[in-house]
Rosetta silent file (secondary structure, phi, psi, omega in degrees, C-alpha in Angstrom):
SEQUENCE: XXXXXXXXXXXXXXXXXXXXXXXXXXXXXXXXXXXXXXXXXXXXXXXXXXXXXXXXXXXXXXXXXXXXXXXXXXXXXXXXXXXXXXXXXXXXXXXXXXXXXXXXXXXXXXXXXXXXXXXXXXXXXXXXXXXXXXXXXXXXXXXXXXXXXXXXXXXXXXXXXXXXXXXXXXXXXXXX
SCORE:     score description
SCORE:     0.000 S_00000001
   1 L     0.000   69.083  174.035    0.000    0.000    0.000 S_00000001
   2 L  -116.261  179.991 -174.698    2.098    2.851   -0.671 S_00000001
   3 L   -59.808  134.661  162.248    1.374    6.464   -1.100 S_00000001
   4 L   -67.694  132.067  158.633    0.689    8.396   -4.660 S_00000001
   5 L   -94.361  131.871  152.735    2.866   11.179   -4.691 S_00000001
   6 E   -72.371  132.541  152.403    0.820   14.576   -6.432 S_00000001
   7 E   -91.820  115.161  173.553    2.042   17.722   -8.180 S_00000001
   8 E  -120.338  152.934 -168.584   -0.366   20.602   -7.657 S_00000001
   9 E  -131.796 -155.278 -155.510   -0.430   23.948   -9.418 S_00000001
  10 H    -4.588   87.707  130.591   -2.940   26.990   -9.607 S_00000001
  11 H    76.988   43.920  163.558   -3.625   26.934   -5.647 S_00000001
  12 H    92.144  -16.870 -146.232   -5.049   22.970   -5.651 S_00000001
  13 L   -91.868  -30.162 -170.758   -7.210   23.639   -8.635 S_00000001
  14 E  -102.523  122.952 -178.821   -4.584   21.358  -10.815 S_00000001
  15 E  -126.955  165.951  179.439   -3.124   18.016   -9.883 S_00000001
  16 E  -154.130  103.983  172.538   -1.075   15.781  -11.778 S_00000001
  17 E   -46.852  128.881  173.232   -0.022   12.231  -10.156 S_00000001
  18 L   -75.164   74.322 -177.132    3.969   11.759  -10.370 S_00000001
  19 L   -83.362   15.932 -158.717    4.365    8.721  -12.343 S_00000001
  20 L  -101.012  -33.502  160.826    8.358    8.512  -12.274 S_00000001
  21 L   -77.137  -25.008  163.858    7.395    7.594   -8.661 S_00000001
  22 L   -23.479  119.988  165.645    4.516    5.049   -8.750 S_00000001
  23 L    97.182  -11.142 -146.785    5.304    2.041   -6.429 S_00000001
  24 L  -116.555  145.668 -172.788    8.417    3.376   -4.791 S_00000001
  25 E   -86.026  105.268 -169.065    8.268    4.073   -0.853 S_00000001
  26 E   -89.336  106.569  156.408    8.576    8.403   -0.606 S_00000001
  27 E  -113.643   15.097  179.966   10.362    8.736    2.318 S_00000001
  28 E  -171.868  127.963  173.871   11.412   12.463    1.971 S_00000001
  29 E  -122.628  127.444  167.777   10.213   15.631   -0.099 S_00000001
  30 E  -108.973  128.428  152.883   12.745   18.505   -0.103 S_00000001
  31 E   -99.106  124.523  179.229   11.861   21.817   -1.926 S_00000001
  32 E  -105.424  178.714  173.405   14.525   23.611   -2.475 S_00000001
  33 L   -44.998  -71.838 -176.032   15.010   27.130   -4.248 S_00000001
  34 L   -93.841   13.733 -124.770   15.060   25.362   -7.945 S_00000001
  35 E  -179.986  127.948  141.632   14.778   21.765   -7.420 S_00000001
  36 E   -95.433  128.824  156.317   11.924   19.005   -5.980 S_00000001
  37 E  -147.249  130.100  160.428   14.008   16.105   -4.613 S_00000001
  38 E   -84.003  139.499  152.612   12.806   12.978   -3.322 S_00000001
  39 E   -95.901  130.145  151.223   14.064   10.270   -1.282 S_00000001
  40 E  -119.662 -165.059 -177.801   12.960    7.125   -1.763 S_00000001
  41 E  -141.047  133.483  171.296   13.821    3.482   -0.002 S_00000001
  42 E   -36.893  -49.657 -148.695   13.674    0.150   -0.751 S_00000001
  43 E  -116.413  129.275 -160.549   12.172   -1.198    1.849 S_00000001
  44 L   -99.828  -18.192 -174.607    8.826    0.150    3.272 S_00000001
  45 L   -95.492    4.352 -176.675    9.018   -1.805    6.546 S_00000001
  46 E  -154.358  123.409 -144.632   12.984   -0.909    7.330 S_00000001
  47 E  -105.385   26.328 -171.883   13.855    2.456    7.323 S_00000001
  48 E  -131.319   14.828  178.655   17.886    2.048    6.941 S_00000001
  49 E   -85.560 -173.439 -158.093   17.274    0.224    3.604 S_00000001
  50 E   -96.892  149.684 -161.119   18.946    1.902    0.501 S_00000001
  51 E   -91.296  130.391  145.281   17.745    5.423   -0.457 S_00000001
  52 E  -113.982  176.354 -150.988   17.243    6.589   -4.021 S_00000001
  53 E  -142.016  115.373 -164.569   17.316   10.213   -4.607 S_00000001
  54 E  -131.650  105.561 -177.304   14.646   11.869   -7.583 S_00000001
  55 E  -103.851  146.133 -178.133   15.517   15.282   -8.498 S_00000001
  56 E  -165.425  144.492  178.668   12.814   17.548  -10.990 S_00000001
  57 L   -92.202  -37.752  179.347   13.127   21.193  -12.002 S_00000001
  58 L  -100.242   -5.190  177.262    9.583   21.278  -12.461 S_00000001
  59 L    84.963   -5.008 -176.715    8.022   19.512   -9.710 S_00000001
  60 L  -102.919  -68.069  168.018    6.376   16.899  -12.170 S_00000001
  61 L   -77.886  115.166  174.429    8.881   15.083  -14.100 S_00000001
  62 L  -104.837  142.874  166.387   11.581   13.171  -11.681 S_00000001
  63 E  -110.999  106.055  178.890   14.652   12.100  -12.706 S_00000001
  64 E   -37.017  123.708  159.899   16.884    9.432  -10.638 S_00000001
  65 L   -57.207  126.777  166.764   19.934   11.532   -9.540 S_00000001
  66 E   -81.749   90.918  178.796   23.173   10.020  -11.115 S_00000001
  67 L  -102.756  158.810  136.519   26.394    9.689   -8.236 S_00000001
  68 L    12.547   97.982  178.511   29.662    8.746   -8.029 S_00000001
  69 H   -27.081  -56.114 -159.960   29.694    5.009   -8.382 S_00000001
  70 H   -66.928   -3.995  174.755   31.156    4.684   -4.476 S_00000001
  71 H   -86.625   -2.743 -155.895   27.408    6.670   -3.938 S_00000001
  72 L   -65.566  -27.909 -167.132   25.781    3.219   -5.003 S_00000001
  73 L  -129.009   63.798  162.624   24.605    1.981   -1.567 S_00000001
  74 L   -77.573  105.747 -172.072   22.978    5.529    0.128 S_00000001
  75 L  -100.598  -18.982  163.821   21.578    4.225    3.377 S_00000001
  76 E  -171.594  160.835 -174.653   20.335    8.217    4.509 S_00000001
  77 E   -89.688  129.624  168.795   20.780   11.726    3.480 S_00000001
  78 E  -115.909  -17.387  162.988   21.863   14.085    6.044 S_00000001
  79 E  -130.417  171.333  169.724   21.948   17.301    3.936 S_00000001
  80 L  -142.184  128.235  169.921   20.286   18.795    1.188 S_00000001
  81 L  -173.780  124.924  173.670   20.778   22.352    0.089 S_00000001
  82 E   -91.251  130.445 -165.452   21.006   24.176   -3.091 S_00000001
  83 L  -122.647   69.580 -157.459   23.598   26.654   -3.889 S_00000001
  84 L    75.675   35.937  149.664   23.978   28.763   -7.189 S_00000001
  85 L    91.246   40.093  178.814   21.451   26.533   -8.980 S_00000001
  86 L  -144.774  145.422  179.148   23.523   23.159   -7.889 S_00000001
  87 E   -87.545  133.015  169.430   22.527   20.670   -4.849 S_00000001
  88 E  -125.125  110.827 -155.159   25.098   19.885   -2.435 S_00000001
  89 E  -109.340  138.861  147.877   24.307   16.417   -0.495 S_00000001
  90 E  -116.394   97.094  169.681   26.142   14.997    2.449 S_00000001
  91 E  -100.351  131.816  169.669   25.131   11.169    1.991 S_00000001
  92 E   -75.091  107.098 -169.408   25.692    8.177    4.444 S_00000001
  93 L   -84.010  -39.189  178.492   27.302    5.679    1.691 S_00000001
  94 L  -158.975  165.311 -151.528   27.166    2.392    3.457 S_00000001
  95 L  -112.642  147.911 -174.565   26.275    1.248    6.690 S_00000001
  96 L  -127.920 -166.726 -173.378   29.138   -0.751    9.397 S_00000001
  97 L   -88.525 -149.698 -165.586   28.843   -2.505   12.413 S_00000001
  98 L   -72.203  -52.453 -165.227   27.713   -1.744   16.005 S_00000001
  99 L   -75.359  -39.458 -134.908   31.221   -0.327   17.236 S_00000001
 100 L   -99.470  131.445  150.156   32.179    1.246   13.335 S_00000001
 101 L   -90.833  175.895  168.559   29.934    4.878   12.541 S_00000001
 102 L   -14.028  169.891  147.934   28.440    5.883    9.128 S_00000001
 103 L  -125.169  119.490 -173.754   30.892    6.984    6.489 S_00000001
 104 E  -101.746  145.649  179.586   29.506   10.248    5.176 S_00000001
 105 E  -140.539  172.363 -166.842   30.650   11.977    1.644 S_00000001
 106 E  -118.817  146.989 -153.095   29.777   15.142    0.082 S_00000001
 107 E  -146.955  104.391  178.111   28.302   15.113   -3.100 S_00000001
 108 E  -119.453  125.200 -172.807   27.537   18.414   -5.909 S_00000001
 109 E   -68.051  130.629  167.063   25.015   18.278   -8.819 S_00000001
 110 L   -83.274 -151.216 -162.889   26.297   20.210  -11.948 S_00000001
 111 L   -86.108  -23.495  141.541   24.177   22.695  -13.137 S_00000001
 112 L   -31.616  -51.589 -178.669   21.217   20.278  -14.161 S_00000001
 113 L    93.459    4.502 -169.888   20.557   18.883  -10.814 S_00000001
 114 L  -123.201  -21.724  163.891   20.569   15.497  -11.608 S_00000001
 115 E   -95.902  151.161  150.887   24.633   14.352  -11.893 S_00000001
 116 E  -147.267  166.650  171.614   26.653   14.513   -9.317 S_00000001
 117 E  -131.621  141.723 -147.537   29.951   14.056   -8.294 S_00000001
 118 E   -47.441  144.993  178.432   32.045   13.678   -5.186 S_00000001
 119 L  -108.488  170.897  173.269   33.332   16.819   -3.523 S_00000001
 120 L   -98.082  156.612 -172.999   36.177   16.225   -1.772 S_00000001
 121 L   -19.928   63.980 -169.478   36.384   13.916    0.897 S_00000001
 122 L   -50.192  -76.880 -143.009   35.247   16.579    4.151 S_00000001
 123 L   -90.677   99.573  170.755   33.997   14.117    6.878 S_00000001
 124 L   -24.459  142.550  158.949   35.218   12.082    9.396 S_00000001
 125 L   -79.783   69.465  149.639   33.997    8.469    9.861 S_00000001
 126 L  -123.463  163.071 -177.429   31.410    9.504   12.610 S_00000001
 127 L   -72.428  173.032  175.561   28.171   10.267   13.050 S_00000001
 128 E   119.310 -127.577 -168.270   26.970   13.863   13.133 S_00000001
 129 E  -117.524   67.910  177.321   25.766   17.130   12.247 S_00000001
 130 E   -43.228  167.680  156.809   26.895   18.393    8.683 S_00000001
 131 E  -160.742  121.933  153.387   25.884   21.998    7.864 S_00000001
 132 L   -40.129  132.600  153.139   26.496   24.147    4.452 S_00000001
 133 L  -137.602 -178.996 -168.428   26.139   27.753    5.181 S_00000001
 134 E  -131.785  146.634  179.491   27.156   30.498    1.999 S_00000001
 135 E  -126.655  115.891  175.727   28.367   33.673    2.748 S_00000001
 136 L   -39.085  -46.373 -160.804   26.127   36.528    0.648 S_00000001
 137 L   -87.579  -15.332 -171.571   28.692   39.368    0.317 S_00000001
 138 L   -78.439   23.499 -125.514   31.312   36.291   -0.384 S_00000001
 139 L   -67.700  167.532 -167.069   30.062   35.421   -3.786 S_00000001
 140 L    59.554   22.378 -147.786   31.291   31.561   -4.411 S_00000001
 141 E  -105.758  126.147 -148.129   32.306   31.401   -0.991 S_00000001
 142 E  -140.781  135.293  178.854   30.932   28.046    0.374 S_00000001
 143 L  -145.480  110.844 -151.966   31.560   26.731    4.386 S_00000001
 144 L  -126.576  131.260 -170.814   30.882   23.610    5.171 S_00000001
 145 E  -114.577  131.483 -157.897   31.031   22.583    9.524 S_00000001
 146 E  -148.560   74.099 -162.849   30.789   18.906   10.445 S_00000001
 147 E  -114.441  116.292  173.689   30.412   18.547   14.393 S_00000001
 148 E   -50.888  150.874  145.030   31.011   15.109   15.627 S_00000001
 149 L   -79.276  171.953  169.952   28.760   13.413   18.159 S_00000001
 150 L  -133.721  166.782 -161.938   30.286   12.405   20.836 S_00000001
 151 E  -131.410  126.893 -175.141   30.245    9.078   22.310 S_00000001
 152 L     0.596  -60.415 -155.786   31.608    6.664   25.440 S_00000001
 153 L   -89.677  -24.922 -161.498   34.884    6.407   23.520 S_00000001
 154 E  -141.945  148.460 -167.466   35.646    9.643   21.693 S_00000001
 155 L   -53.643 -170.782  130.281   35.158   14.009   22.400 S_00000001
 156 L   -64.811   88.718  173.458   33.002   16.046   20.404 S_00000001
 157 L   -82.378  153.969  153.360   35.150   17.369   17.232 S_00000001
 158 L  -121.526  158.344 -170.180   34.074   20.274   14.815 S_00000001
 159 L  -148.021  125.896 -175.259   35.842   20.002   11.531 S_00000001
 160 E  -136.524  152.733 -133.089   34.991   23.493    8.951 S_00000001
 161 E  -159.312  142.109  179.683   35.908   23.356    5.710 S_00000001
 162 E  -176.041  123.842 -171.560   35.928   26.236    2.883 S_00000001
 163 E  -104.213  124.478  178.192   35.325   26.423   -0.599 S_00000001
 164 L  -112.238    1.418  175.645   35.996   29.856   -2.557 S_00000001
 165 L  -152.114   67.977  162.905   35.032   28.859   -5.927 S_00000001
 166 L    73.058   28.545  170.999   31.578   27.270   -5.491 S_00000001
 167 L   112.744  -20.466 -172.881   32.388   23.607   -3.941 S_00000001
 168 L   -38.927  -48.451  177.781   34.988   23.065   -6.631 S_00000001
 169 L  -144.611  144.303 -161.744   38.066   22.725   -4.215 S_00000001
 170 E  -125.776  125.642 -157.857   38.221   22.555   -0.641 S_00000001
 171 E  -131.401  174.514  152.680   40.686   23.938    1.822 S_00000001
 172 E   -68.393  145.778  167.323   40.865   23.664    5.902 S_00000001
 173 L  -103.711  117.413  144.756   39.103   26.840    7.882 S_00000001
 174 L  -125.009  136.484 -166.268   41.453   27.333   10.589 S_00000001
 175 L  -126.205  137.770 -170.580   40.538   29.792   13.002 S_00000001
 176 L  -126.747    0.000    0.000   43.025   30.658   16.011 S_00000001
């Protein structure tokens, strides 16, 4: 039994069922500035099973997102956020054992929305809290903060990151 996803236009008066989605278990609707993107999941009863990702410019037509082969196994999304008419994902690529956390990678959409390819490697193998943020007056100026959890065995790290020419290349932020 799973849910129809809907597009509606004029104010509700127009709907148009989303058939690029039919059958597949919507576990997430982002809107973004330019951009619908869905997650879906395999598995409707287990909610760590592997995610696909359905990007549309128009809110109608979805297109499966294309990643990085090593993006093949997405077990959850942790960011979503569009930036100069490109998405920039932080995805959990495959899942480890009890003691091992997530492995998370960063991921940018060309100008389409629908390939992407690896940014470079930000993020510790731990769990936590990615965040994007853009600086306005900065134009291309991209900052991306990654604060560990912390856990029995290990502190609470922050790890910041900065990009000056839209996600392209990636330096350390060190601030003293």
């Amino acid at each position: 039994n799973n849910p129809i996803l809907f597009s509606v236009s004029n104010l509700g008066k127009t709907t148009n069922k989303v058939d690029q989605l039919d059958g597949l278990v919507v576990d997430t609707i982002n809107i973004l500035e330019s951009y619908a993107v869905v997650i879906t999941r395999e598995d409707i009863n287990n909610y760590d099973s592997a995610k696909r990702i359905w990007v549309s410019d128009d809110g109608l037509n979805f297109q499966e997102a294309h990643f990085h082969t090593q993006a093949s196994n997405i077990s959850y999304y942790s960011t979503l956020k569009e930036i100069d008419g490109r998405i920039f994902a932080t995805l959990c690529t495959q899942k480890r054992g009890f003691f091992e956390k997530d492995g998370y990678e960063n991921y940018v959409s060309d100008s389409t929305g629908f390939i992407f390819t690896r940014a470079a490697p930000l993020i510790p193998k731990r769990e936590g809290w990615p965040e994007f943020t853009t600086i306005d007056s900065l134009k291309g100026t991209i900052i991306q903060k990654f604060e560990t959890d912390k856990s029995l065995f290990q502190k609470r790290e922050i790890y910041t990151k900065i990009s000056l020419d839209n996600g392209k290349s990636w330096s350390n932020l060190r601030i003293k």
